[in-house]
XYZ file of N, CA, C and O in Angstrom:
520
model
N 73.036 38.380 -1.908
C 72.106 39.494 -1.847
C 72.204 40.278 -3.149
O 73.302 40.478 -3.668
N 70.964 40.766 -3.733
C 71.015 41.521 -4.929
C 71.141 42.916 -4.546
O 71.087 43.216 -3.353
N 71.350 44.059 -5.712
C 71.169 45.247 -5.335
C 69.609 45.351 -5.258
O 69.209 46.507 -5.120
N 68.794 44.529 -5.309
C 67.564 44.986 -4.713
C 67.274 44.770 -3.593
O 66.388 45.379 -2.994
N 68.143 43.642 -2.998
C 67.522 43.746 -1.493
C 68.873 44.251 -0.664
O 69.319 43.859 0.415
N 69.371 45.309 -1.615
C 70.466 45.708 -0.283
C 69.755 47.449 -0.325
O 69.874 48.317 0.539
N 69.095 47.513 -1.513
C 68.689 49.191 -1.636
C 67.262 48.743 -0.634
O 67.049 49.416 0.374
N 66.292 47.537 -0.998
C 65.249 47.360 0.184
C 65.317 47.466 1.532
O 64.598 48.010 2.370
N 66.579 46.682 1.592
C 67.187 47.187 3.358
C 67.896 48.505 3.448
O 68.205 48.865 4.584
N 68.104 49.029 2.770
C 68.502 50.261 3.307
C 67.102 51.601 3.580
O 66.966 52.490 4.421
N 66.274 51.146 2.403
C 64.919 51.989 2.593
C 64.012 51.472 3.572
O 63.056 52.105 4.019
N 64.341 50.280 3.903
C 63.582 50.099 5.649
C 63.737 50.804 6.769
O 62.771 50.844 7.531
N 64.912 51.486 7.115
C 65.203 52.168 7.896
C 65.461 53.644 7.533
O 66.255 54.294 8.214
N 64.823 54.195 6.491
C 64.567 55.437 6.523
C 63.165 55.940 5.814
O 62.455 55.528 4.896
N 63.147 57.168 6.827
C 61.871 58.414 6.844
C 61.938 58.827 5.383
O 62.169 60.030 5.260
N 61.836 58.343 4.550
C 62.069 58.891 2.758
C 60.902 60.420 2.764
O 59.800 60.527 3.302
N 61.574 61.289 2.064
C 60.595 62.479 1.958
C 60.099 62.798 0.681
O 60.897 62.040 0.130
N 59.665 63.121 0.034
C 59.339 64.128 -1.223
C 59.490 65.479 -1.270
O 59.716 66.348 -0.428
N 59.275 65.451 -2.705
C 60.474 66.900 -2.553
C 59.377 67.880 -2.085
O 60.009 68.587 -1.299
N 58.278 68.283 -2.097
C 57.737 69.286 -1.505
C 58.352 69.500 -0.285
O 58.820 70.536 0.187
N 58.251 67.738 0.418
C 58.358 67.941 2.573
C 60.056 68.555 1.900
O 60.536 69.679 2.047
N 60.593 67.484 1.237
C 62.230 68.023 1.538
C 62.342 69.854 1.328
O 63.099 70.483 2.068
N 61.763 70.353 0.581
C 61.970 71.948 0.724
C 61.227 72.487 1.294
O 61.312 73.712 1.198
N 60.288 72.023 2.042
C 59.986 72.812 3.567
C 60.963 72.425 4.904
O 61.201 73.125 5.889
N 61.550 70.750 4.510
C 62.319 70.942 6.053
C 63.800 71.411 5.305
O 64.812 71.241 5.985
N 63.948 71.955 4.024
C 65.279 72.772 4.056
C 65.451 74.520 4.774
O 66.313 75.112 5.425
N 63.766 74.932 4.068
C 63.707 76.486 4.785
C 64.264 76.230 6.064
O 65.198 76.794 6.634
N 63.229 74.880 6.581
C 63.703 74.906 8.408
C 65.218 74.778 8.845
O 65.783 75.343 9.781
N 65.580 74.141 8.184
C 67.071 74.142 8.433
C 67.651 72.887 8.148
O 68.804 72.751 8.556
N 67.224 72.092 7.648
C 67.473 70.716 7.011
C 68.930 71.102 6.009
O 69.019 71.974 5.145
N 69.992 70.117 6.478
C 70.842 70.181 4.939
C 70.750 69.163 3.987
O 70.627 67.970 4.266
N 70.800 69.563 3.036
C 70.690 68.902 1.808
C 71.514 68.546 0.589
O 71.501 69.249 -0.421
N 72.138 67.582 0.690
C 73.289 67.118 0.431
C 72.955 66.263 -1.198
O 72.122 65.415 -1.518
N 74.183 67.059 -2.052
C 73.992 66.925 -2.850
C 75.080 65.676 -3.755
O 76.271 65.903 -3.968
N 74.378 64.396 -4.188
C 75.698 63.645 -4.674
C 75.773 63.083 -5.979
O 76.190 61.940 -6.169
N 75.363 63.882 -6.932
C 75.626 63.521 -8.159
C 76.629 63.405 -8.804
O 77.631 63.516 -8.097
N 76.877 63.191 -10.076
C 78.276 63.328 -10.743
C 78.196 64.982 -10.773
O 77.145 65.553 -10.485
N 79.361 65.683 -11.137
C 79.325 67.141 -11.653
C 78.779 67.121 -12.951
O 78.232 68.203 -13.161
N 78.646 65.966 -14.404
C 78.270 66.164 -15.333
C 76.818 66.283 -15.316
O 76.212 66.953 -16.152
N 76.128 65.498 -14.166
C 74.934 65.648 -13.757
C 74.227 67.000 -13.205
O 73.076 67.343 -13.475
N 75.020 67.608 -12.489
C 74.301 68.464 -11.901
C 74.902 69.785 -12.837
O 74.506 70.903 -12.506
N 75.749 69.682 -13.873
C 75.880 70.733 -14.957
C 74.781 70.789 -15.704
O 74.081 71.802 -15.693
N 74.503 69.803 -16.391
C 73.651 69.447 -17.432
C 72.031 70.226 -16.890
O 71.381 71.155 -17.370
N 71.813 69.348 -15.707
C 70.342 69.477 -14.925
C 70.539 70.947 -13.760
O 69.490 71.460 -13.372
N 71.810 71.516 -13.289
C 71.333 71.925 -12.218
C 71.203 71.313 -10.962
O 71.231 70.099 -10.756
N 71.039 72.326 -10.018
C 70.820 71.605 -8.640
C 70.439 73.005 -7.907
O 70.543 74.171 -8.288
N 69.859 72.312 -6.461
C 68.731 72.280 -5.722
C 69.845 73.844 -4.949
O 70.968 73.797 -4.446
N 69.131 74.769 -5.116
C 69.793 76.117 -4.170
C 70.011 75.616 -3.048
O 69.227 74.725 -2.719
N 70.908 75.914 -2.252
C 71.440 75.947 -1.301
C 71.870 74.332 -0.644
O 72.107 74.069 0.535
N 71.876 73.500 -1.687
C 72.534 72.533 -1.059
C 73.771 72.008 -1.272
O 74.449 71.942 -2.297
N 73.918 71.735 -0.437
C 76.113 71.129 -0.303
C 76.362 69.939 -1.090
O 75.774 68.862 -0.995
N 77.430 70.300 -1.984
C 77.532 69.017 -2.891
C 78.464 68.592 -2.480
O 79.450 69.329 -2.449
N 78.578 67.095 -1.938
C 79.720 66.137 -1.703
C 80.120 65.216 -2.706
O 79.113 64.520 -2.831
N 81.104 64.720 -3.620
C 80.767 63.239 -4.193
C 80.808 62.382 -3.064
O 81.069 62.546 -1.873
N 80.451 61.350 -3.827
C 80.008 59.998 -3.101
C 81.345 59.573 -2.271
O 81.452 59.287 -1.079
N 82.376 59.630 -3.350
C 83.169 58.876 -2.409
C 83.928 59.288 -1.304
O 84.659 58.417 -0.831
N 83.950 60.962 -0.498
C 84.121 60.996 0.441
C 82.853 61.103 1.445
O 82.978 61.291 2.655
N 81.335 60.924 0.621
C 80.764 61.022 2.100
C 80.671 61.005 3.017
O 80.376 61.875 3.838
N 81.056 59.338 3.135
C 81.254 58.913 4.714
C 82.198 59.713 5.700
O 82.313 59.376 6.878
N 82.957 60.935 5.079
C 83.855 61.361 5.623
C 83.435 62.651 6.365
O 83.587 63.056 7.518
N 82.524 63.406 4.632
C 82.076 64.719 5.224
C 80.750 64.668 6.686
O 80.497 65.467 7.588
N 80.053 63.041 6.219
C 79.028 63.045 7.217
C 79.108 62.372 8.303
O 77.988 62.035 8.689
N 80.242 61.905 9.203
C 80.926 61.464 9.968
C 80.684 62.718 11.143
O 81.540 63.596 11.253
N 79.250 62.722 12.144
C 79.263 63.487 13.008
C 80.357 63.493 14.374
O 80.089 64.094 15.414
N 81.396 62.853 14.199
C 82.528 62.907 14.991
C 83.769 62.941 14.307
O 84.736 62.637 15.006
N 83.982 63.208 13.212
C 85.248 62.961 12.732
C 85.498 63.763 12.319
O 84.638 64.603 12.054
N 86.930 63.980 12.005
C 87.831 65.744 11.931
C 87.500 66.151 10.529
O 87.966 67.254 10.240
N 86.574 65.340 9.235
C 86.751 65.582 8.025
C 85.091 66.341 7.897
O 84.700 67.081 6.994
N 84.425 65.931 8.952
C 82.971 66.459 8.671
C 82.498 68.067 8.192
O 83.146 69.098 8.368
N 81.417 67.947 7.662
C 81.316 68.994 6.972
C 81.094 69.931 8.675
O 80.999 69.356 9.760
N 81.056 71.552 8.450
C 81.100 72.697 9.325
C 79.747 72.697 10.032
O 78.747 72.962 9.365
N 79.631 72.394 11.456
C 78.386 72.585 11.552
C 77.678 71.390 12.053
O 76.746 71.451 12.854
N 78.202 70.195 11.502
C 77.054 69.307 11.039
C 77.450 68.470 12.645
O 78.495 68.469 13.296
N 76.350 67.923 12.849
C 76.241 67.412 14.282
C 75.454 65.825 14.122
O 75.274 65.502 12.949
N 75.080 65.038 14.945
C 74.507 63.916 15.736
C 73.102 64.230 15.346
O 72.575 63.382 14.627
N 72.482 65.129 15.626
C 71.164 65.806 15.661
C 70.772 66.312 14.163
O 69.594 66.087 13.887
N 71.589 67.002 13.065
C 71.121 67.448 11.978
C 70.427 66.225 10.998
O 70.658 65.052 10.703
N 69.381 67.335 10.682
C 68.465 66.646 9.815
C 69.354 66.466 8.154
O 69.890 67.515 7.795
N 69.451 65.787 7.608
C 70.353 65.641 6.234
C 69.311 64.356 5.506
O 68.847 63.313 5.968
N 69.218 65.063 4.072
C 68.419 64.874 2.932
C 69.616 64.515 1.892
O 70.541 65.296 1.667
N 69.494 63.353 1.342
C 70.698 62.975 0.356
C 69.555 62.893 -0.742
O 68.416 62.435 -0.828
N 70.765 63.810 -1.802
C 70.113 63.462 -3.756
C 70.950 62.873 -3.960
O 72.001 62.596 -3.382
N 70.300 62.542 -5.226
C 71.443 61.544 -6.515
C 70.350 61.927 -7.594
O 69.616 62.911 -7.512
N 70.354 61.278 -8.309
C 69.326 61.678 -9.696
C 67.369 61.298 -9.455
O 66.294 61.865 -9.650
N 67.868 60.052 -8.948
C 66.468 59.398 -8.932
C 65.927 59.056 -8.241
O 64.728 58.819 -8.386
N 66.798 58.817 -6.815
C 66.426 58.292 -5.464
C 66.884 56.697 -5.094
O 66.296 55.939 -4.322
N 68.141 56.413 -5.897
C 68.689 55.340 -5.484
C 69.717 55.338 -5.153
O 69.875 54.634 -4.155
N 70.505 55.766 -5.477
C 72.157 56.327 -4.641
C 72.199 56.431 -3.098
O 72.883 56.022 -2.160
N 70.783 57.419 -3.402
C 70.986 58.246 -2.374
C 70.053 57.298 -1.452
O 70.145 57.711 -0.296
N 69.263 56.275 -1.525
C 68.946 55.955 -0.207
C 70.093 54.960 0.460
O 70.350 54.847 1.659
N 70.607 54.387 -0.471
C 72.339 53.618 0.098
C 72.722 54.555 1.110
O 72.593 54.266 2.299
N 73.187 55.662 0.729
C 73.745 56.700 1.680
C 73.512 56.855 2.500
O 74.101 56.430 3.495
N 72.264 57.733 2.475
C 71.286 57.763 4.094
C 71.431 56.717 4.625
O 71.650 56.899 5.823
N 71.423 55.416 4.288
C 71.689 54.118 5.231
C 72.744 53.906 5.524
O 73.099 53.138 6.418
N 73.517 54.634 4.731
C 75.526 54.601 5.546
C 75.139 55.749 6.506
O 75.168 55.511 7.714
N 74.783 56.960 6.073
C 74.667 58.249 6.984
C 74.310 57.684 8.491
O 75.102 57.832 9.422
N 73.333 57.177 8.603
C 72.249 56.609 9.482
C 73.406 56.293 10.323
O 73.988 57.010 11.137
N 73.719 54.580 9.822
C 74.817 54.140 10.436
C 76.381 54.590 11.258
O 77.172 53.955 11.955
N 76.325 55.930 10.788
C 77.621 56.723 10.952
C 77.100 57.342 12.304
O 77.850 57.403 13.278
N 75.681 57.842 12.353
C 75.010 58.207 13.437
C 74.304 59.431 13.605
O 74.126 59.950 14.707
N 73.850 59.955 12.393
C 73.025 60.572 11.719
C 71.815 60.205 11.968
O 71.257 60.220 10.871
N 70.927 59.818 12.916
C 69.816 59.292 12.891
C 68.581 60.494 12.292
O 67.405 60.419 12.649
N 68.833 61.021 11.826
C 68.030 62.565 11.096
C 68.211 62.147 9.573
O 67.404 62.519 8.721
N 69.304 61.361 9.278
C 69.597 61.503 7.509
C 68.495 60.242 6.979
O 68.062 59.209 7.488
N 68.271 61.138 5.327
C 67.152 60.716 4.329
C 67.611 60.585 3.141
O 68.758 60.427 2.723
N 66.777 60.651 2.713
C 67.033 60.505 1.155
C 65.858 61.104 0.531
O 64.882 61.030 1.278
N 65.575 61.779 -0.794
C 64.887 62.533 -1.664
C 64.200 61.303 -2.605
O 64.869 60.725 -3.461
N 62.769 60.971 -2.338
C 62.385 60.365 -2.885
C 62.200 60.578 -4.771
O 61.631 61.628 -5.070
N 62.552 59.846 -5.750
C 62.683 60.490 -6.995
C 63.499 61.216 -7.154
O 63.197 61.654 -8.264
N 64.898 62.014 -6.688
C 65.780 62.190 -6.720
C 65.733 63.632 -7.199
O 64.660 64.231 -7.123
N 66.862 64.263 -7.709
C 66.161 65.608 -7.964
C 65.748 65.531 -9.322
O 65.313 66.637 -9.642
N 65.694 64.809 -10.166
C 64.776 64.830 -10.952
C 63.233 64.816 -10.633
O 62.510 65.366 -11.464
N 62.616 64.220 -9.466
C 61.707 64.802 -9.048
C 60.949 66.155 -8.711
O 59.865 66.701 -8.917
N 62.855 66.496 -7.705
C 62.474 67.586 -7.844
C 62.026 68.842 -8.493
O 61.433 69.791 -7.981
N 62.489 68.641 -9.928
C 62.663 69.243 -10.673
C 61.236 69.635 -11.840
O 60.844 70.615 -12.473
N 60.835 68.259 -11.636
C 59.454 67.873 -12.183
C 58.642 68.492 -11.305
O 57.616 69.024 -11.729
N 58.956 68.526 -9.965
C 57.832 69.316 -9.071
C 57.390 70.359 -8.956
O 56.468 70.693 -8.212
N 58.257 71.287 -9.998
C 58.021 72.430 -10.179
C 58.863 73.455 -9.043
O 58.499 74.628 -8.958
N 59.979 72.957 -8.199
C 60.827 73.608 -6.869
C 61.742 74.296 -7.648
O 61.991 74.050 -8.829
N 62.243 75.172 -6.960
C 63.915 75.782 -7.781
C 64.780 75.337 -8.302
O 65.066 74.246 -7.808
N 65.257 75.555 -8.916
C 66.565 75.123 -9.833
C 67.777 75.817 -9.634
O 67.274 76.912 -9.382
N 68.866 75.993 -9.563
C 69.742 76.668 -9.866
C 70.385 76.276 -10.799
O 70.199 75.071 -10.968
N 71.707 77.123 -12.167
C 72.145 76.782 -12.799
C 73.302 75.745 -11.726
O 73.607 76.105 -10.589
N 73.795 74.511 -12.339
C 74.751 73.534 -12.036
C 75.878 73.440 -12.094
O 76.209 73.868 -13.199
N 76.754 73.110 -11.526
C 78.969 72.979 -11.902
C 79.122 73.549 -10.069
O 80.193 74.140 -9.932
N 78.566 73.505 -9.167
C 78.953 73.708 -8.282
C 79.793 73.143 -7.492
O 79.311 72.355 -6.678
N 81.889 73.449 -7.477
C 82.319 72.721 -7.308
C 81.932 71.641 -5.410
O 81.718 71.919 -4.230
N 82.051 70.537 -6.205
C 82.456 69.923 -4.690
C 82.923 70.419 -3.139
O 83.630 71.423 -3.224
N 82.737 70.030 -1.927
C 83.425 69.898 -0.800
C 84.867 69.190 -1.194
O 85.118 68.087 -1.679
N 85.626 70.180 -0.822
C 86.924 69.076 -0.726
C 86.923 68.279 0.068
O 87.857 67.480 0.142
């Protein structure tokens, strides 16, 4: 299997949004999970009010049963994964999914989309979730 048909199967099974829908279902209460490098989201910024995890404990923070999960986060929450461009992050959502997240997405175009879309910015270096 290539990384194209493992990122194809993972975007089969998810609701992909754009960033307009993604910052209307954040007002609503959507979290929005942020997984870039830190040099990334220094450089560019990132999306107000969303929770930055790196990648490699995701599976931990988004583990709706497990003692490492982020505060809050449930079976039922809606969760929007970035990365830069919208490829990281649909891997994720397809681990998220799998973990049992049936609400988690991914940011189509990544937040560089977003960013192009003309949505908020905040300045970037926001440390990590431990």
């Amino acid at each position: 299997m290539s990384a194209e048909d493992l990122l194809a199967r993972a975007r089969a099974g998810l609701n992909r949004v754009k960033p307009v829908t993604a910052a209307h279902r954040a007002a609503e209460g959507a979290l929005v999970v942020d997984i870039r490098p830190y040099a990334d989201r220094l450089a560019e910024g990132e999306i107000p009010g969303a929770v930055v995890v790196e990648r490699i404990v995701l599976e931990w923070r988004l583990d709706p049963g497990g003692a490492h999960r982020l505060p809050d986060l449930t079976s039922d929450t809606e969760v929007i994964i970035v990365c830069n461009e919208g490829y990281a992050s649909s891997l994720a959502a397809a681990d998220a999914q799998r973990l049992g997240l049936g609400r988690a997405t991914d940011l189509i175009g990544g937040f560089r989309a977003w960013k192009a879309a003309g949505l908020p910015v905040a300045p970037g270096g926001t440390p990590a979730v431990p």
